[in-house]
Coordinates of C-alpha atoms and ligand atoms in Angstrom, one line a residue:
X9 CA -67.9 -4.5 6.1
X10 CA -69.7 -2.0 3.8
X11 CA -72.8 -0.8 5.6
X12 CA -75.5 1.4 3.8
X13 CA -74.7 4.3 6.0
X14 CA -71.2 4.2 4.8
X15 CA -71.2 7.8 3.1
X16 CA -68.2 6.9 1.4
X17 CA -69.1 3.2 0.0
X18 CA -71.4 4.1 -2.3
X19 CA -69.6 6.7 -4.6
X20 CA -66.4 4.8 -4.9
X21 CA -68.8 1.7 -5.8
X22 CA -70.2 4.4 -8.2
X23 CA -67.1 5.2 -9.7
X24 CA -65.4 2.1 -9.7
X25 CA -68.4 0.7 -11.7
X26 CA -68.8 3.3 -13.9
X27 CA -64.9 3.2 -15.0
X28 CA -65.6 -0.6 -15.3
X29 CA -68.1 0.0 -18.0
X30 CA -66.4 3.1 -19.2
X31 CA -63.4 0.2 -20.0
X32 CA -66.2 -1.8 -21.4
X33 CA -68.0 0.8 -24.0
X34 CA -64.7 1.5 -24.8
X35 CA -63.0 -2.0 -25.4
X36 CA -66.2 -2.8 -27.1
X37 CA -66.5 0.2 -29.9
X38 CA -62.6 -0.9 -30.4
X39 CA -64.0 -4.4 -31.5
X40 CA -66.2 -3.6 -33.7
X41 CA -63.4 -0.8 -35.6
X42 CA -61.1 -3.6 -36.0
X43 CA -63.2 -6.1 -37.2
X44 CA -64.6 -3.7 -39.7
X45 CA -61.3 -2.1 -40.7
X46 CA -60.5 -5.6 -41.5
X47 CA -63.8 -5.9 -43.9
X48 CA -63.0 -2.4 -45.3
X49 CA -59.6 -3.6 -46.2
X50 CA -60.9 -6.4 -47.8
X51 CA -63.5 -4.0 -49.8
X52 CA -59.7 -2.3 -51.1
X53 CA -58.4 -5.6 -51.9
X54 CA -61.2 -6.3 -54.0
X55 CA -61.1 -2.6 -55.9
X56 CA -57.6 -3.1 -56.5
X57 CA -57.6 -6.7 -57.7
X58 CA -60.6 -6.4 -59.5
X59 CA -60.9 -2.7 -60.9
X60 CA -57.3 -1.5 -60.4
X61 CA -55.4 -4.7 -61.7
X62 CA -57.9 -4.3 -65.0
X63 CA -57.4 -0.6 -65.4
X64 CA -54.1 -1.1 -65.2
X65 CA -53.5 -3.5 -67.8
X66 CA -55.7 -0.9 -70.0
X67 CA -58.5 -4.1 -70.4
X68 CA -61.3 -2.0 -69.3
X69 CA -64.2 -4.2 -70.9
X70 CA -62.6 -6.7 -68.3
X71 CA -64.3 -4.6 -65.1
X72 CA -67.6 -6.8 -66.5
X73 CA -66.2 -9.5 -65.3
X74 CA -67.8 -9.5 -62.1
X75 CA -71.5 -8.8 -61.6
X76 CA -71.9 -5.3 -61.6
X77 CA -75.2 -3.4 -63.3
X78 CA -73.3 -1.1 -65.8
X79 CA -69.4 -0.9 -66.0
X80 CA -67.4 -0.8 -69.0
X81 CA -70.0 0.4 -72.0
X82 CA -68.4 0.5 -75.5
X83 CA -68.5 4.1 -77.0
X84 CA -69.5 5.7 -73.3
X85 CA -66.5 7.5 -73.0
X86 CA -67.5 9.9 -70.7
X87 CA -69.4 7.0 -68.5
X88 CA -66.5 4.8 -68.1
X89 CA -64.3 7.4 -66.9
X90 CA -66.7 8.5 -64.2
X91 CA -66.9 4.7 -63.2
X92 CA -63.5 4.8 -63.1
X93 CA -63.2 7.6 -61.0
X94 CA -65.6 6.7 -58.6
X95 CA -64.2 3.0 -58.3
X96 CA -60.7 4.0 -58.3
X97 CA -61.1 7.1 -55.7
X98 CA -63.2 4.2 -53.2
X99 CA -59.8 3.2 -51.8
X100 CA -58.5 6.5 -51.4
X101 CA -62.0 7.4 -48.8
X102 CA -61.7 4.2 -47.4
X103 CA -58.2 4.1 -46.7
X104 CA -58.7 7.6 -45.6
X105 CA -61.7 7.5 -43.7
X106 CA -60.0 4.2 -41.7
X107 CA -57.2 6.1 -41.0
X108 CA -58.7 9.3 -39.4
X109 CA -60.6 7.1 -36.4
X110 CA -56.9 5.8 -35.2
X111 CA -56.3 7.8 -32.3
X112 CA -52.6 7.2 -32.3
X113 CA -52.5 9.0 -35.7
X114 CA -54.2 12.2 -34.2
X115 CA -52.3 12.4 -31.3
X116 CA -48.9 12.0 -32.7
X117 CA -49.4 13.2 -36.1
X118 CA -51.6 15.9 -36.0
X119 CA -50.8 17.9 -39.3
X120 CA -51.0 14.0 -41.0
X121 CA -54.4 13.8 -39.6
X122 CA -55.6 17.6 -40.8
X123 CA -54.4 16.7 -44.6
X124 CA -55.9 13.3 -44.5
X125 CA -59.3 14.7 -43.4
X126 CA -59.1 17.4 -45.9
X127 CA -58.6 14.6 -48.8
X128 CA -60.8 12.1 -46.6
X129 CA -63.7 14.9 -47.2
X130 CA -63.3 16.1 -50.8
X131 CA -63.0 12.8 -52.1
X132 CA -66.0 12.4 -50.5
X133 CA -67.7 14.6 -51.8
X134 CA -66.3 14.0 -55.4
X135 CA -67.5 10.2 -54.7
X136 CA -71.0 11.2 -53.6
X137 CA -71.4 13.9 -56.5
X138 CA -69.9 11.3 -59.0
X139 CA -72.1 8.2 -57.4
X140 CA -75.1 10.7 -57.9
X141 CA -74.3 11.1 -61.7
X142 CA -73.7 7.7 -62.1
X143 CA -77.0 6.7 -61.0
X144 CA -79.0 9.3 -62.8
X145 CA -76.8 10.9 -65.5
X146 CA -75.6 8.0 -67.1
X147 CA -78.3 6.1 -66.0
X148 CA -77.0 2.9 -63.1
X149 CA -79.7 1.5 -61.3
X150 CA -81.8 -2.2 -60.9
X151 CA -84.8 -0.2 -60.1
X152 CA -86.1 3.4 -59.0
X153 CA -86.5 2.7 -55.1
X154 CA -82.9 1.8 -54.8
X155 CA -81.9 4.6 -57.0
X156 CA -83.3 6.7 -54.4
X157 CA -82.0 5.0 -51.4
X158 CA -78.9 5.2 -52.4
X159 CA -79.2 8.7 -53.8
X160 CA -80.4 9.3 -49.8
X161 CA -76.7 7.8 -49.2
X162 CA -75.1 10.2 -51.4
X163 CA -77.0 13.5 -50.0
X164 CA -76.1 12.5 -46.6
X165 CA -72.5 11.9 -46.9
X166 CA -72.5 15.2 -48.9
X167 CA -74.2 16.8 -45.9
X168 CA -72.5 15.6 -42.9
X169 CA -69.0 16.1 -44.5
X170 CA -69.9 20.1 -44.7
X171 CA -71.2 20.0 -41.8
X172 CA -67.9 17.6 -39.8
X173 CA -65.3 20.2 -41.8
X174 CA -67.5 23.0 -40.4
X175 CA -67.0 22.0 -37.3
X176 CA -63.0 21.4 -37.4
X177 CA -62.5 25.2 -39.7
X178 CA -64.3 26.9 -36.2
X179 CA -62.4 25.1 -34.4
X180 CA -64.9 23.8 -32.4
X181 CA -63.2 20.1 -32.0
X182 CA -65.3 18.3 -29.9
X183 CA -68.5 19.1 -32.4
X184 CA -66.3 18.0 -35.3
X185 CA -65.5 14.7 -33.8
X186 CA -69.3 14.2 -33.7
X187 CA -69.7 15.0 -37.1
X188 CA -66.9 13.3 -38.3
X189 CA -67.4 10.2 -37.3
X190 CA -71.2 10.3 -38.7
X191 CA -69.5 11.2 -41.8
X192 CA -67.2 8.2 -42.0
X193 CA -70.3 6.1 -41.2
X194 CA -72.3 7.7 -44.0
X195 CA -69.3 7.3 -46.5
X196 CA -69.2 4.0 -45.7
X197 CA -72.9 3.4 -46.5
X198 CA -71.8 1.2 -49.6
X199 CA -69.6 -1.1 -47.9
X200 CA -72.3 -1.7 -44.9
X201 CA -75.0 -2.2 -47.5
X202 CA -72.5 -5.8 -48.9
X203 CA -72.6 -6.4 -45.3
X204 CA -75.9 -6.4 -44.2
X205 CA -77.0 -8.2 -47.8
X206 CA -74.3 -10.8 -46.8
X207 CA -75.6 -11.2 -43.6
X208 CA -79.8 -11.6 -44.7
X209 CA -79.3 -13.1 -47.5
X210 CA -77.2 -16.6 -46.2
X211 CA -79.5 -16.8 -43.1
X212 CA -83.0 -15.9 -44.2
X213 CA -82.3 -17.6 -47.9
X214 CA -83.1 -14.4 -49.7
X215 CA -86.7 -13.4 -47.9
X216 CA -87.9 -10.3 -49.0
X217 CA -85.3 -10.1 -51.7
X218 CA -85.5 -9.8 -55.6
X219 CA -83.3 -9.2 -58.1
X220 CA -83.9 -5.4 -58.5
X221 CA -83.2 -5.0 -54.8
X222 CA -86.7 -3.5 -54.5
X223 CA -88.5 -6.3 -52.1
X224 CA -89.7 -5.2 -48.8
X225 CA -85.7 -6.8 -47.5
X226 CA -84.0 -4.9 -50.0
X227 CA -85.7 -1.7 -48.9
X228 CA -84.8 -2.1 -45.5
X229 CA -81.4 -3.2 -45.8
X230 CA -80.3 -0.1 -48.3
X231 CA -82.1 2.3 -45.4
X232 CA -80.1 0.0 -42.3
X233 CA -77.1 1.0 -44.7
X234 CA -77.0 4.2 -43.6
X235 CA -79.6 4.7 -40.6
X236 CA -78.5 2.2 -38.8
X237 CA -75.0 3.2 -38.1
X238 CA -75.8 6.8 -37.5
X239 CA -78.3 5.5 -34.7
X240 CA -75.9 3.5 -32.9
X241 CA -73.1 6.3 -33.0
X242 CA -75.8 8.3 -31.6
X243 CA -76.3 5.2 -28.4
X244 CA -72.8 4.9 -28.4
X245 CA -72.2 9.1 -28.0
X246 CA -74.6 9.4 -25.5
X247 CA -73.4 6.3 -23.5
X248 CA -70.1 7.7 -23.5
X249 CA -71.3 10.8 -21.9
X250 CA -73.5 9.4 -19.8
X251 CA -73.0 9.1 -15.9
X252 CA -75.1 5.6 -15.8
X253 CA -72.9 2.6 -16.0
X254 CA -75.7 0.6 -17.2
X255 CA -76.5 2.7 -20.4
X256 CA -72.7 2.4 -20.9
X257 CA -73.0 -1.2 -20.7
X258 CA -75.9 -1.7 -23.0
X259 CA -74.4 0.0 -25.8
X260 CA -71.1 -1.9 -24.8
X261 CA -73.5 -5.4 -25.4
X262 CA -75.2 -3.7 -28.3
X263 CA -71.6 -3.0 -30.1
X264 CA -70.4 -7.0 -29.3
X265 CA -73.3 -8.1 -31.3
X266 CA -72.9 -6.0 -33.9
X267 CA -69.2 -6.8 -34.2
X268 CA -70.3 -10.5 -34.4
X269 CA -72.9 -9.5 -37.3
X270 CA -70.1 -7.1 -39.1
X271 CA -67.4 -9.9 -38.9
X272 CA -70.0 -12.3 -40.4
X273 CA -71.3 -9.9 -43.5
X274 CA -67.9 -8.8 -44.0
X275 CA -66.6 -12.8 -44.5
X276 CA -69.9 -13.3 -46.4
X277 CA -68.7 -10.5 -49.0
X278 CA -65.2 -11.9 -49.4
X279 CA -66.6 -15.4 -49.8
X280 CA -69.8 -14.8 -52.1
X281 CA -69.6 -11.1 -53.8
X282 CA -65.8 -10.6 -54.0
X283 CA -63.4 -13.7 -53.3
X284 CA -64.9 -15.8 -56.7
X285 CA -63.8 -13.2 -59.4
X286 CA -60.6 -12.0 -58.0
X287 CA -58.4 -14.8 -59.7
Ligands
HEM13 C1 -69.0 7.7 -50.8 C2 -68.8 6.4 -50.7 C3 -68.8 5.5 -51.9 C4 -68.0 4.5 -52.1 C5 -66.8 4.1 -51.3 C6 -68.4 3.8 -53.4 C7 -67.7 2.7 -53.9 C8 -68.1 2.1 -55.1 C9 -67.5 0.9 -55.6 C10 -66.3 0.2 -55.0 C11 -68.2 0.6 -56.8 C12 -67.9 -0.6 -57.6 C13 -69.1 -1.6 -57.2 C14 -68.8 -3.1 -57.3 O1 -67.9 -3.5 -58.0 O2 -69.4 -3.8 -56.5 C15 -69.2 1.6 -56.9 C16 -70.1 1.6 -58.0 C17 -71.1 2.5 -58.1 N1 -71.5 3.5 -57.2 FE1 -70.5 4.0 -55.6 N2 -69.5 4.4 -53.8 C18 -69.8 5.4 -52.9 C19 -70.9 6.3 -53.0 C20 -71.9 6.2 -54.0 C21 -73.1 7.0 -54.0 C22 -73.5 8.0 -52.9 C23 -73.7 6.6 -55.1 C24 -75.1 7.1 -55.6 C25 -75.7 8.2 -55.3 C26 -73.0 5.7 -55.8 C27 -73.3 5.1 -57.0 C28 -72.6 4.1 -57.6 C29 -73.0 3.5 -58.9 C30 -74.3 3.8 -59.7 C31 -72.1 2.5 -59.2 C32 -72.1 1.5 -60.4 C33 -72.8 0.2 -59.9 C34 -72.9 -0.9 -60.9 O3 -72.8 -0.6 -62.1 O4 -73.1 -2.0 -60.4 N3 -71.8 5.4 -55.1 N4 -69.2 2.5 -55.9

């Protein structure tokens, strides 16, 4: 039997609890990447379908047929093509961005994952500069507060991605990890702002919401877009290098939670935003 004065029990207990939850955090952050790789694939599938299938066929006016706030505009040629850009180049960061975070990729295709980032981060940055013209050059937006909020979106993806290649151009690897992954997160600001809509608007029937996405909701949903993932990345990093099982296993119940939340925006999207005009 174990006694307290035991000086060995008590640091294997240690460390067999804190590779426990190390296995935990771990298995957990894995949960939630699958589940929203799964509702980032399903943001491709709609791009394709929708804007790729329709640009394709050379039937731009067609890209109206889904609710959108300003696509195809007859005698904007300069407009459309930026909308085109920006739509078309969205599958090329996801895809991208998806890609980088599989650690079998990294480890056994190394020069794969250098060229990927490279077109992972100037795509980003072409997507972010583009977005920011779309919103104010041409003008797209349902009202001022969300053309800001999502402008926020755009100057942070812009920021983190110098900052993430930075980081990998000094070498400095462990830093640019950091950075990278807040950049993925910030890039995928878009897709986590159709999630979080999809998950407040079916289960609070709309509170807080208008049709400008300027209610008191709205507001804090675009800002969850983007704050809220860069916040838990932060739990998760510190967790991870954390010596105290228990932090490790409160981000670990944190991440389930937020997997169950992701799985249920990202089905709400396909249902409600996407699935209805892909036929
Ligand atoms: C970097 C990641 C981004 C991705 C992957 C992305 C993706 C997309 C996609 C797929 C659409 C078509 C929307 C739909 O059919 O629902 C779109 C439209 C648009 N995006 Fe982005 N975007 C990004 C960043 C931004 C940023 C940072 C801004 C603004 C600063 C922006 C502004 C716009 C605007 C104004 C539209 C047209 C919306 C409309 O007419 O309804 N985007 N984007």
């Amino acid at each position: 039997m174990m006694t307290m004065n035991d000086p060995h029990a008590s640091p294997l207990g240690e460390g067999a609890a804190r590779l426990a939850a190390e296995r935990m955090l771990r298995r957990a952050a894995m949960a939630w990447f699958c589940v929203a790789a799964i509702g980032q694939a399903a943001f491709v599938w709609m791009i394709l379908a929708h804007y790729g299938r329709k640009t394709l066929a050379g039937d731009l006016a067609a890209w109206n047929d889904k609710p959108i706030i300003k696509g195809y505009v007859a005698g904007d040629a300069m407009g459309n093509l930026q909308f085109a850009v920006h739509v078309l180049l969205a599958v090329v960061v996801t895809l991208g961005g998806l890609m980088q975070l599989v650690p079998a990729i990294r480890a056994r295709a190394p020069a794969l994952h250098r060229w990927t980032g490279r077109v992972f981060f100037v795509t980003a940055f072409v997507m972010a500069l583009g977005g920011l013209w779309l919103t104010w050059g041409r003008p797209t937006y349902l009202s001022l507060t969300s053309a800001v909020l999502v402008s926020l979106n755009g100057v942070l993806v812009l920021a983190l991605s110098v900052q993430a290649w930075r980081m990998a151009t000094a070498r400095r690897f462990d830093a640019h990890r950091r950075w990278a992954l807040r950049a993925y997160l910030a890039v995928n600001g878009v897709w986590f702002l159709r999630v979080a809509l999809m998950v407040w608007a079916p289960l609070t029937r709309g509170w807080g919401m208008d049709r400008k996405l300027s209610g008191p909701a709205d507001i804090a949903l675009q800002l969850c877009a983007y704050v809220l993932p860069l916040l838990v990345l932060e739990a998760y990093l510190r967790a991870q290098a954390s010596a105290n099982p228990n932090a490790k296993r409160a981000v670990a119940g944190l991440l389930i939670g937020l997997t169950v939340l992701t799985g249920l925006g990202a089905l709400g999207a396909v249902l409600i935003l996407w699935g209805p005009y892909m036929l």
